[in-house]
Amino acid sequence: MNLKQLADHLKLSPTTVSRALNGYPEVSEKTRNRVLAAAEANHYHPSHHATRLAKGKAHVIAHVVPLSVHTMINPHFSDFIAGAGLTYAKAGYDMILRVVMESEEEAVYRSFAKDGRVDGVIVHGPRVGDTRIALLQDLGLPFVVHGRTMADDADYSWLDVNNFRAFERATNFLLDLGHQKIALVNGFEDMVFAARRRDGYLKALKDAGIPIDPEIMFSSEMVEPQGYQALKKVLKQAKAPTAILLSSILPALGAVRAIHEAGLVPGKDVSLVVFDDQLSFLQNSGDIPMFTSLRSSIHDAGTRVAEMLLSKINQPDSGFCHELWEAEFVLGSSTARPPQA
Amino acid sequence: MNLKQLADHLKLSPTTVSRALNGYPEVSEKTRNRVLAAAEANHYHPSHHATRLAKGKAHVIAHVVPLSVHTMINPHFSDFIAGAGLTYAKAGYDMILRVVMESEEEAVYRSFAKDGRVDGVIVHGPRVGDTRIALLQDLGLPFVVHGRTMADDADYSWLDVNNFRAFERATNFLLDLGHQKIALVNGFEDMVFAARRRDGYLKALKDAGIPIDPEIMFSSEMVEPQGYQALKKVLKQAKAPTAILLSSILPALGAVRAIHEAGLVPGKDVSLVVFDDQLSFLQNSGDIPMFTSLRSSIHDAGTRVAEMLLSKINQPDSGFCHELWEAEFVLGSSTARPPQA
DNA sequence: TTGTATGCGTTATCAT
DNA sequence: ATGATAACGCATACAA
């Protein structure tokens, strides 16, 4: 059943039926009710593509996820997408998830910009020297970035966590406790967020006059085995670190496993500070949380980024929007003074 | 630049240009090359909605995820979606992720069925007494179920893991080792997969003549704290279980944490068998994996379910397709004979 | 308040 | 091998 058939059935013109359905004021209450009832009774749903073609708006947001070396569809991503997805749904937007090989990514953006199937996109996980932002600016496709580049971040909209400050702060906290040897278990440092975290860590060490030791700095995918393997290595070093800074709860769990296997106690023999994205399935909460952490909800970030994009789409001339969130410091039971101090 | 403009530019009719672009055989090679070159040069991309309207096919698959009591967007889901998404992309399909409140779920399916915006849907996590399957059959919208109902599973397509057998087998393995008291840390048992797992566990206990103890059976969301809390409870019981059967690696990590805190050693004082979805960020691998497990890749399931749906859409009369995957038993280092045996 | 005519950008049908 | 014309199903400017 399409609009014309419904109109014929009601002995009205398609125009009037369309107006009644879309809430135009000029149609009489009587007619509107007749139309609404008939639409309901006949399970009428307007054709999506016809509507979009006529209106010129897609009501769709795309998230393009490059399925590259380090898989982007990970638990961090799923919590982010849950927040964003709910926001879209509430606003009547659909969310397209487009998994692409890295080589096709540019072509996908180009077609999105031209074929009108989406109104905007979210850019995930900007890398150092990322070319996507310039491309999207060039294409004129509305976008918001979760994260930002290393510089030149004024001429596009983004939401980011102050990763530099969070890790500088975490390092200082450990230094204040008396730790002199602090390891870093970081994500891939070609990702901007990870690079900034490293820089915050290095800055704090430098300010404290502590030499950098590449042997206790790790950078790879933030998964459980990462933390396990890093601690296996580090714990057998002659002068092992007494504290570890980790980029996610996932490697932190692996770290705890390795520490236990070595017959040591986390939060006593080895201190751990973790960046906590508040992943819904790994709640680090309770009165005294398991981990001392810097906390910022990636779910909330997804919600907010989605809101930013929607308002950008509905008010194209509203200028750029920047939000830098400070992570919250939370004292847990994974930190103490170093053993010998 | 649209088709007409491109045609004018080339001094050809839109028809010919369309044919050249879509690979119809009747257009001359010379013309085709001219058209292709001009399209490239002018960054021409056909309007998505116009194409879909004219063709009557959406080239879109939807995954409807009810954001209900137990959040469906979890790490299991994200690995599933990664597999499915890549399959769609390869086949030139888009994937819509629609997050819905449970109350609107039916309305969403109804509109999808009528408005032509999607060609088919994937049904996630069927519950006991799930009404979605009957609804979709009624609506005539192509679908494939990941999982299946408790009965009547002949008249729709599904892919499932043999959860009953996996848990029966795991229980028998522990019984054979000499364990008499085996706890179960399960997902929500209103989900069919969890109900089947429980039934497999109960069957094995019954066959061995071991009484059921509700005090050591847990059913809730499969997250890290679930395993932690369950083991906290269980370990302080007078006659504590010597083995635990867990529905996911996530609670297993929590279980390990609780065991360590109690000063015990997993795989020695307490044995653990885990259902391992092979979550990409928690690899339970290596020569001797951390956990003894029943293994079945949820990523591969996503891939296969997507393939099934696509072939169903392209051959609507091909009948129903059923795949029951057996989980692979993998011996790890988390199991041993019970301490006193 | 309702209807007519036209456009949205393609593909499909039928000529030539 | 190419073109004119009619769908596809809706929205909207303009008329009545």
XYZ file of C-alpha atoms (C1' of nucleotides) in Angstrom:
714
model
C 0.000 0.000 0.000
C 1.490 3.314 -1.077
C 0.373 6.892 -0.720
C -1.636 6.917 -3.924
C -3.500 3.768 -3.042
C -4.245 5.060 0.402
C -5.502 8.301 -1.132
C -7.708 6.465 -3.601
C -9.093 4.377 -0.808
C -9.965 7.527 1.112
C -11.187 9.345 -1.988
C -8.693 12.103 -1.307
C -5.681 13.393 -3.184
C -2.215 12.127 -2.288
C -1.361 15.676 -1.330
C -3.962 15.896 1.366
C -3.069 12.500 2.722
C 0.600 13.431 2.825
C -0.200 16.633 4.636
C -2.420 14.913 7.144
C 0.264 12.336 7.870
C 3.007 14.894 8.266
C 1.087 17.153 10.596
C 0.536 20.126 8.368
C -1.828 22.596 10.049
C -4.111 23.381 7.141
C -5.846 20.015 7.018
C -9.109 19.711 8.923
C -9.236 17.675 12.063
C -11.911 15.437 10.649
C -9.898 14.606 7.562
C -6.733 14.137 9.538
C -8.342 11.633 11.825
C -9.829 9.717 8.920
C -6.411 9.576 7.258
C -4.589 8.571 10.402
C -7.065 5.810 11.101
C -6.876 4.464 7.571
C -3.083 4.538 7.592
C -3.057 2.622 10.829
C -5.626 0.114 9.639
C -3.802 -0.552 6.382
C -0.350 -0.695 7.971
C 0.758 2.143 5.772
C 4.420 3.132 6.099
C 5.809 5.703 3.670
C 8.584 4.425 1.465
C 11.839 5.387 3.027
C 13.734 5.995 -0.186
C 10.942 7.957 -1.812
C 10.691 10.195 1.224
C 14.424 10.754 1.308
C 14.614 11.394 -2.396
C 11.875 13.968 -2.197
C 13.186 15.641 0.926
C 16.864 15.499 0.162
C 17.800 14.479 3.687
C 18.938 11.006 4.618
C 18.366 10.972 8.368
C 21.294 8.638 8.627
C 24.622 8.961 10.383
C 27.527 6.748 9.415
C 30.325 5.423 11.547
C 33.143 4.284 9.307
C 35.364 1.779 11.048
C 38.562 0.768 9.334
C 39.187 -2.878 10.073
C 42.902 -2.323 10.018
C 45.916 -3.644 11.830
C 44.462 -2.940 15.211
C 40.854 -3.919 15.104
C 38.720 -0.917 15.836
C 35.642 -2.875 16.745
C 36.659 -3.555 20.297
C 34.978 -3.228 23.661
C 35.789 0.454 23.872
C 34.072 0.944 20.582
C 30.981 -0.986 21.555
C 30.366 1.155 24.610
C 30.904 4.277 22.552
C 28.483 3.101 19.892
C 25.852 2.180 22.458
C 25.744 5.765 23.656
C 25.738 7.222 20.172
C 23.187 4.762 18.829
C 20.631 5.548 21.460
C 20.985 9.249 20.772
C 20.373 8.737 17.073
C 17.389 6.522 17.672
C 15.805 9.087 19.964
C 16.247 11.747 17.293
C 14.804 9.508 14.586
C 18.108 8.885 12.868
C 19.519 5.589 11.680
C 23.102 4.622 12.284
C 25.114 2.944 9.571
C 28.148 0.991 10.658
C 30.487 0.631 7.734
C 33.378 -1.748 8.220
C 36.031 -1.044 5.622
C 39.475 -2.137 4.633
C 41.807 0.777 5.141
C 42.453 1.034 1.430
C 38.814 1.772 0.603
C 38.205 4.257 3.373
C 38.709 7.353 1.271
C 36.453 6.073 -1.497
C 33.728 5.401 1.060
C 33.864 8.961 2.352
C 33.785 10.303 -1.171
C 30.706 8.345 -2.093
C 28.992 9.252 1.170
C 29.623 12.898 0.451
C 28.217 12.674 -3.040
C 25.431 10.131 -3.014
C 23.445 11.651 -0.185
C 22.926 8.444 1.708
C 24.153 9.936 4.975
C 23.900 13.353 6.572
C 27.155 13.135 8.458
C 29.841 10.905 9.866
C 31.747 10.345 13.059
C 35.506 10.003 12.818
C 36.959 7.489 15.230
C 40.426 7.264 16.646
C 42.398 9.891 14.756
C 45.962 8.831 14.047
C 49.044 10.957 13.963
C 49.058 12.478 10.491
C 45.494 11.404 9.845
C 44.261 12.441 6.413
C 40.569 11.900 7.012
C 39.854 15.271 8.544
C 41.288 17.226 5.649
C 39.432 14.975 3.261
C 36.085 15.497 4.956
C 36.598 19.225 5.147
C 37.340 19.185 1.462
C 34.255 17.108 0.706
C 31.975 19.275 2.791
C 30.468 16.306 4.598
C 29.476 17.218 8.165
C 31.536 15.359 10.760
C 32.575 15.322 14.381
C 35.775 13.734 15.610
C 36.040 11.607 18.721
C 39.531 12.697 19.715
C 41.556 15.217 17.755
C 44.783 15.616 15.860
C 48.076 16.664 17.398
C 47.638 20.236 16.231
C 45.387 22.432 14.100
C 42.273 21.436 15.923
C 40.406 24.707 15.634
C 38.696 24.281 12.295
C 36.574 21.226 12.937
C 34.397 19.934 15.753
C 35.731 17.430 18.227
C 35.284 15.966 21.660
C 38.308 14.641 23.453
C 39.532 13.632 26.867
C 42.513 15.526 28.191
C 44.765 12.523 27.840
C 47.980 14.430 28.389
C 46.816 15.833 31.671
C 45.339 12.542 32.850
C 48.604 10.698 32.417
C 50.720 13.506 33.727
C 48.539 13.528 36.790
C 48.627 9.772 37.242
C 52.400 9.779 36.975
C 52.724 12.581 39.481
C 50.491 10.714 41.871
C 52.771 7.694 41.714
C 55.867 9.859 42.051
C 54.358 11.487 45.126
C 53.871 8.072 46.639
C 57.590 7.539 46.243
C 57.734 5.429 43.102
C 60.860 6.050 41.074
C 60.440 3.440 38.391
C 57.105 3.598 36.634
C 56.264 1.520 33.577
C 53.844 2.581 30.861
C 51.546 0.111 29.112
C 50.067 2.204 26.342
C 47.955 1.751 23.220
C 49.388 2.082 19.732
C 51.232 5.370 19.748
C 50.364 6.190 16.178
C 46.953 6.887 17.661
C 46.802 10.475 18.862
C 45.206 9.661 22.193
C 48.025 7.243 22.998
C 50.706 9.669 21.875
C 49.268 12.338 24.142
C 49.173 9.948 27.053
C 52.793 9.059 26.535
C 53.715 12.714 26.372
C 51.949 13.405 29.662
C 53.818 10.542 31.282
C 57.147 11.707 29.878
C 56.532 15.281 30.952
C 55.909 14.266 34.555
C 59.022 12.097 34.645
C 61.087 14.852 33.118
C 59.808 17.428 35.594
C 60.779 15.062 38.383
C 64.217 14.557 36.897
C 63.683 10.865 36.344
C 65.413 9.330 33.330
C 63.325 7.728 30.617
C 63.682 3.981 30.285
C 62.408 2.569 26.973
C 62.614 -0.930 28.471
C 59.572 -0.236 30.593
C 57.484 1.507 27.948
C 55.070 -0.610 25.942
C 52.861 0.316 23.042
C 50.511 -2.108 21.343
C 46.905 -3.182 21.282
C 45.034 -2.641 24.538
C 43.990 -6.198 25.237
C 44.278 -8.502 28.199
C 47.417 -10.321 27.017
C 49.177 -7.019 26.478
C 49.230 -6.305 30.194
C 50.124 -9.878 30.994
C 53.086 -9.988 28.664
C 54.346 -6.564 29.631
C 54.411 -7.487 33.289
C 56.002 -10.852 32.619
C 58.875 -8.976 31.008
C 59.118 -6.212 33.502
C 58.914 -8.293 36.644
C 61.971 -10.312 35.809
C 64.113 -7.249 35.244
C 66.909 -6.672 37.731
C 65.424 -3.465 39.061
C 61.763 -3.978 38.299
C 59.318 -1.062 38.266
C 57.239 -0.671 41.387
C 54.370 0.974 39.573
C 52.590 0.581 36.248
C 50.486 3.030 34.327
C 47.991 1.338 31.999
C 45.840 2.687 29.204
C 42.813 0.491 29.757
C 41.277 -1.882 32.226
C 41.769 -4.737 29.784
C 45.567 -4.852 30.000
C 45.215 -4.065 33.694
C 43.451 -7.382 34.166
C 46.295 -9.102 32.392
C 48.773 -7.264 34.574
C 47.026 -8.482 37.702
C 47.200 -12.013 36.383
C 50.945 -11.796 35.816
C 51.531 -10.223 39.206
C 49.656 -13.034 40.915
C 51.586 -15.627 38.978
C 54.792 -14.068 40.201
C 53.573 -14.551 43.744
C 53.191 -10.831 44.294
C 50.242 -8.769 45.416
C 48.861 -5.954 43.246
C 48.334 -2.770 45.188
C 51.134 -3.736 47.526
C 54.191 -5.090 45.745
C 53.222 -3.449 42.495
C 51.030 -0.372 42.157
C 48.726 0.085 39.221
C 47.014 3.180 37.859
C 44.609 2.668 35.003
C 42.752 4.809 32.535
C 39.175 3.696 33.035
C 36.727 4.192 30.173
C 34.041 2.823 32.471
C 33.411 -0.104 30.201
C 30.018 -1.391 31.123
C 31.054 -5.020 31.450
C 34.135 -4.396 33.557
C 32.798 -2.091 36.212
C 35.620 -0.786 38.318
C 33.340 0.547 40.997
C 32.203 -0.123 44.539
C 33.116 1.821 47.675
C 36.779 1.202 47.107
C 37.260 0.378 43.438
C 39.669 -2.317 42.429
C 41.895 0.069 40.504
C 43.131 3.541 41.189
C 42.137 5.207 37.958
C 41.517 8.194 35.782
C 37.952 7.846 34.792
C 35.973 9.140 31.832
C 32.952 7.414 30.398
C 33.370 6.446 26.781
C 29.644 5.743 26.668
C 28.898 9.342 27.583
C 31.412 10.487 25.005
C 29.476 8.556 22.372
C 26.261 10.214 23.452
C 27.741 13.683 23.374
C 29.534 13.286 20.064
C 26.288 12.120 18.486
C 24.477 15.151 19.876
C 27.161 17.442 18.518
C 26.871 15.960 15.053
C 23.086 16.150 15.003
C 23.080 19.788 16.028
C 25.748 20.531 13.447
C 23.568 18.934 10.782
C 20.501 20.857 11.821
C 22.353 24.157 12.164
C 25.078 24.003 9.545
C 26.292 27.523 10.222
C 26.717 27.160 13.956
C 30.512 27.139 13.926
C 32.844 24.590 15.442
C 32.366 22.941 18.755
C 35.196 21.741 20.987
C 34.918 19.839 24.239
C 37.890 18.765 26.272
C 36.855 16.540 29.134
C 38.995 16.162 32.220
C 39.253 12.616 33.513
C 38.249 12.152 37.130
C 40.853 10.823 39.524
C 39.560 7.913 41.600
C 41.530 6.345 44.402
C 41.241 2.574 44.424
C 43.044 -0.264 46.107
C 45.682 -0.886 43.472
C 48.170 1.704 44.671
C 50.471 2.006 47.680
C 53.928 3.264 48.548
C 56.703 1.301 46.938
C 57.777 -1.759 49.023
C 61.219 -0.617 50.203
C 60.415 3.063 50.655
C 26.539 16.593 -10.556
C 23.729 14.185 -11.322
C 23.082 11.758 -14.115
C 21.349 14.267 -16.330
C 24.103 16.818 -16.004
C 26.723 14.223 -16.723
C 24.746 13.123 -19.783
C 24.420 16.693 -21.023
C 28.109 17.203 -20.532
C 28.807 14.110 -22.614
C 26.125 14.931 -25.144
C 24.505 11.583 -24.487
C 21.176 10.561 -23.039
C 20.880 9.711 -19.340
C 19.863 6.238 -20.388
C 23.109 5.519 -22.163
C 25.175 6.946 -19.378
C 23.329 4.843 -16.846
C 23.886 1.741 -18.941
C 27.557 2.466 -19.379
C 28.004 2.976 -15.667
C 26.137 -0.182 -14.724
C 27.985 -2.435 -17.101
C 25.220 -3.225 -19.561
C 26.608 -5.120 -22.550
C 24.929 -3.206 -25.352
C 26.926 -0.012 -24.984
C 29.995 0.369 -27.172
C 33.422 0.173 -25.616
C 34.317 3.611 -26.846
C 31.259 5.216 -25.282
C 31.678 3.292 -22.088
C 35.224 4.484 -21.628
C 34.253 8.062 -22.312
C 31.484 7.835 -19.734
C 33.623 6.150 -17.129
C 36.353 8.728 -17.532
C 33.921 11.638 -17.283
C 32.256 10.156 -14.213
C 35.620 9.782 -12.551
C 36.750 13.241 -13.499
C 33.577 14.884 -12.247
C 33.394 12.828 -9.057
C 30.024 11.540 -10.072
C 28.308 9.252 -7.576
C 24.746 8.132 -8.249
C 22.194 9.241 -5.700
C 21.678 6.443 -3.286
C 18.001 7.059 -2.671
C 17.149 7.535 -6.313
C 18.875 4.284 -7.181
C 17.094 2.412 -4.418
C 13.763 3.890 -5.312
C 14.141 2.895 -8.927
C 15.520 -0.547 -8.205
C 13.305 -1.423 -5.275
C 16.156 -2.963 -3.308
C 17.708 -1.310 -0.277
C 21.051 -3.113 -0.061
C 20.872 -2.637 3.653
C 20.753 -5.100 6.520
C 19.546 -4.030 9.928
C 20.596 -5.278 13.322
C 17.984 -4.280 15.862
C 19.391 -4.206 19.353
C 16.988 -3.745 22.216
C 18.717 -1.663 24.850
C 16.857 -3.480 27.574
C 17.555 -4.678 31.075
C 20.674 -6.515 30.098
C 22.546 -4.364 27.648
C 22.919 -6.177 24.381
C 25.708 -4.001 23.091
C 28.472 -5.814 24.886
C 31.831 -7.239 23.921
C 30.237 -10.423 22.617
C 28.057 -8.348 20.377
C 30.890 -6.229 19.053
C 32.881 -9.248 17.943
C 29.788 -10.672 16.313
C 29.088 -7.427 14.498
C 32.669 -7.126 13.310
C 32.336 -10.409 11.468
C 28.931 -9.594 10.059
C 29.860 -6.057 9.085
C 32.822 -7.090 7.026
C 30.710 -9.607 5.163
C 28.127 -6.973 4.307
C 30.743 -4.503 3.178
C 32.328 -7.073 0.877
C 28.945 -7.759 -0.668
C 28.197 -4.061 -1.101
C 25.618 -3.903 1.661
C 25.295 -1.362 4.409
C 24.613 -2.338 7.978
C 22.170 -0.372 10.074
C 22.482 -0.674 13.807
C 19.228 0.325 15.403
C 19.264 0.717 19.165
C 15.712 0.610 20.483
C 13.824 0.669 23.710
C 12.134 -2.661 24.123
C 8.731 -1.055 23.834
C 9.349 0.211 20.308
C 10.937 -2.919 18.960
C 7.816 -4.260 17.302
C 7.020 -0.930 15.646
C 10.544 -0.808 14.256
C 10.205 -4.212 12.643
C 6.835 -3.258 11.209
C 8.166 -0.116 9.605
C 11.214 -1.945 8.287
C 8.966 -4.509 6.684
C 6.808 -1.888 5.012
C 9.001 1.053 4.136
C 11.611 -0.861 2.171
C 14.596 0.660 3.866
C 16.163 -2.699 4.634
C 16.258 -6.026 2.833
C 16.496 -8.134 5.950
C 17.330 -8.257 9.617
C 19.358 -10.322 12.044
C 17.672 -11.367 15.268
C 19.985 -11.360 18.261
C 19.735 -13.292 21.465
C 16.339 -14.974 21.310
C 14.657 -15.154 24.687
C 12.452 -17.868 26.037
C 9.018 -17.117 24.629
C 10.425 -14.592 22.181
C 7.745 -13.015 19.993
C 10.032 -11.531 17.372
C 10.297 -14.602 15.206
C 6.559 -15.014 14.812
C 6.262 -11.316 14.095
C 8.894 -11.365 11.370
C 7.404 -14.445 9.784
C 4.082 -12.661 9.772
C 5.578 -9.540 8.243
C 7.428 -11.435 5.563
C 10.693 -9.642 6.263
C 13.688 -11.886 5.578
C 15.648 -12.699 8.724
C 18.173 -15.061 10.220
C 18.418 -15.769 13.929
C 21.648 -15.993 15.853
C 20.562 -18.661 18.285
C 17.131 -20.265 18.232
C 14.047 -20.754 20.333
C 13.494 -23.609 22.720
C 11.364 -25.491 20.201
C 9.738 -25.099 16.796
C 12.937 -24.151 15.098
C 12.242 -25.731 11.726
C 10.406 -22.929 9.981
C 13.016 -20.201 10.025
C 16.746 -19.948 9.441
C 19.166 -19.941 12.316
C 22.722 -20.554 13.347
C 23.405 -21.718 16.858
C 26.069 -23.289 18.988
C 25.148 -26.564 20.631
C 25.054 -24.997 24.059
C 23.392 -27.942 25.733
C 26.052 -30.344 24.577
C 28.905 -27.970 25.367
C 27.861 -27.614 28.987
C 26.959 -31.244 29.403
C 30.391 -32.091 28.103
C 32.157 -29.583 30.321
C 30.324 -30.890 33.361
C 31.169 -34.472 32.513
C 34.801 -33.534 32.123
C 34.854 -32.077 35.611
C 32.987 -35.071 37.002
C 35.519 -37.393 35.405
C 38.299 -35.492 37.132
C 36.577 -36.307 40.395
C 34.756 -33.087 41.137
C 31.528 -33.612 43.017
C 30.520 -30.048 43.665
C 30.413 -27.919 40.548
C 29.073 -24.379 40.473
C 27.480 -22.739 37.459
C 27.966 -19.066 36.628
C 25.521 -18.540 33.799
C 24.039 -15.685 31.769
C 20.442 -14.573 32.176
C 18.412 -17.737 31.882
C 15.547 -16.047 30.113
C 17.935 -16.076 27.174
C 17.615 -19.349 25.307
C 21.346 -19.946 25.025
C 21.720 -19.667 28.787
C 18.728 -21.889 29.456
C 20.170 -24.573 27.218
C 23.520 -24.328 28.941
C 21.880 -24.767 32.320
C 19.959 -27.763 31.033
C 23.144 -29.403 29.768
C 24.770 -28.880 33.144
C 21.754 -30.259 34.991
C 21.520 -33.265 32.708
C 25.128 -34.238 33.363
C 24.703 -33.866 37.104
C 21.530 -35.886 37.036
C 23.106 -38.680 34.999
C 25.893 -38.817 37.557
C 23.415 -38.956 40.397
C 24.600 -35.702 41.888
C 21.984 -33.567 43.654
C 21.261 -30.099 42.351
C 22.282 -27.256 44.645
C 20.648 -23.908 43.808
C 23.120 -22.213 46.158
C 25.895 -22.709 43.637
C 23.959 -21.756 40.521
C 24.156 -18.133 39.368
C 22.367 -16.396 36.544
C 22.899 -12.763 35.649
C 24.787 -10.548 33.277
C 28.050 -12.009 32.011
C 30.437 -9.347 33.217
C 33.629 -9.370 35.222
C 32.032 -8.565 38.591
C 29.551 -11.407 38.131
C 32.304 -13.996 38.423
C 33.954 -12.108 41.245
C 30.816 -11.890 43.339
C 29.761 -15.462 42.653
C 33.086 -16.789 43.838
C 33.153 -14.548 46.858
C 29.899 -16.155 47.920
C 30.789 -19.674 47.013
C 34.244 -19.777 48.519
C 33.034 -19.002 51.981
C 30.483 -21.801 51.992
C 31.111 -24.672 54.375
C 31.598 -27.195 51.628
C 32.719 -24.999 48.781
C 32.615 -26.196 45.175
C 35.902 -27.421 43.785
C 35.012 -26.529 40.226
C 33.210 -23.727 38.430
C 31.578 -23.674 35.049
C 31.388 -20.197 33.536
C 29.486 -18.838 30.561
C 32.059 -16.354 29.364
C 35.659 -15.343 29.820
C 34.540 -12.058 31.357
C 33.153 -13.548 34.581
C 36.021 -16.021 34.495
C 38.433 -13.137 34.937
C 36.416 -11.980 37.916
C 36.459 -15.497 39.297
C 40.232 -15.635 39.065
C 40.435 -12.354 40.918
C 38.287 -13.650 43.767
C 40.230 -16.883 43.959
C 43.490 -15.020 44.232
C 42.088 -12.775 46.913
C 41.138 -15.842 48.901
C 44.751 -16.951 48.783
C 43.920 -19.883 46.522
C 45.306 -20.896 43.173
C 43.030 -21.266 40.119
C 43.630 -24.500 38.277
C 44.729 -26.146 41.501
C 42.484 -25.336 44.437
C 39.600 -24.405 42.209
C 39.075 -25.670 38.689
C 37.474 -23.497 36.032
C 35.887 -24.402 32.714
C 34.779 -21.531 30.535
C 32.721 -21.063 27.432
C 35.078 -19.145 25.187
C 33.587 -17.008 22.424
C 37.138 -16.207 21.375
C 36.670 -12.540 22.061
C 39.367 -10.778 20.145
C 40.607 -8.681 23.031
C 40.793 -11.495 25.569
C 42.620 -14.136 23.638
C 42.668 -17.354 25.597
C 45.311 -18.947 23.467
C 48.951 -19.939 23.529
C 50.403 -23.456 23.742
C 48.597 -24.085 26.963
C 45.710 -21.644 27.183
C 44.880 -20.015 30.447
C 41.445 -21.562 30.644
C 40.128 -25.002 29.894
C 37.267 -24.098 27.622
C 34.608 -24.874 25.115
C 35.442 -22.734 22.221
C 33.369 -21.318 19.397
C 34.146 -18.088 17.623
C 31.368 -15.531 17.862
C 33.138 -13.525 15.181
C 32.839 -16.430 12.764
C 29.209 -16.829 13.753
C 28.623 -13.217 12.760
C 30.252 -13.808 9.418
C 28.223 -16.913 8.721
C 24.893 -15.487 9.837
C 25.450 -12.524 7.540
C 26.199 -14.862 4.638
C 23.071 -16.828 5.353
C 20.921 -13.722 5.314
C 22.433 -12.406 2.109
C 21.877 -15.675 0.301
C 18.345 -15.814 1.629
C 17.689 -12.334 0.252
C 19.135 -13.184 -3.123
C 17.349 -16.529 -3.355
C 14.105 -16.003 -1.481
C 12.781 -19.463 -2.287
C 15.790 -21.396 -1.119
C 14.164 -22.813 2.000
C 15.376 -22.646 5.558
C 18.935 -23.058 6.636
C 20.002 -24.461 9.991
C 23.499 -24.725 11.366
C 24.307 -26.165 14.738
C 27.955 -25.678 15.598
C 29.700 -27.901 18.092
C 32.020 -26.079 20.459
C 35.593 -27.326 20.499
C 36.957 -28.654 23.773
C 40.320 -27.126 24.655
C 42.386 -28.243 27.605
C 43.981 -25.354 29.425
C 45.673 -24.843 32.732
C 42.627 -23.935 34.778
C 41.551 -27.480 35.621
C 42.922 -30.238 37.839
C 41.660 -33.006 40.135
C 39.929 -31.704 43.211
C 42.358 -30.982 46.096
C 41.445 -33.815 48.479
C 40.733 -36.452 45.860
C -9.356 23.232 3.243
C -8.343 20.461 -0.850
C -6.383 19.387 -5.424
C -3.044 19.789 -9.693
C 1.250 19.678 -11.500
C 5.960 19.107 -11.029
C 10.384 17.654 -9.207
C 13.649 14.430 -6.691
C 17.633 11.179 -9.683
C 17.622 6.950 -11.016
C 16.355 2.513 -13.780
C 13.272 0.027 -17.047
C 10.473 -0.323 -21.300
C 9.991 0.250 -25.694
C 11.337 2.395 -29.813
C 14.609 3.422 -33.461
C 24.166 1.081 -30.031
C 21.368 4.974 -28.507
C 17.310 7.722 -27.104
C 12.572 9.215 -25.550
C 9.402 8.274 -22.043
C 7.480 6.270 -18.238
C 7.807 4.466 -13.795
C 9.569 4.422 -8.581
C 6.604 6.933 -4.221
C 6.684 10.802 -2.053
C 6.750 16.200 -1.060
C 5.729 20.808 -2.354
C 4.782 25.279 -5.003
C 0.999 26.905 -6.875
C -4.023 26.962 -8.002
C -8.642 26.745 -6.764
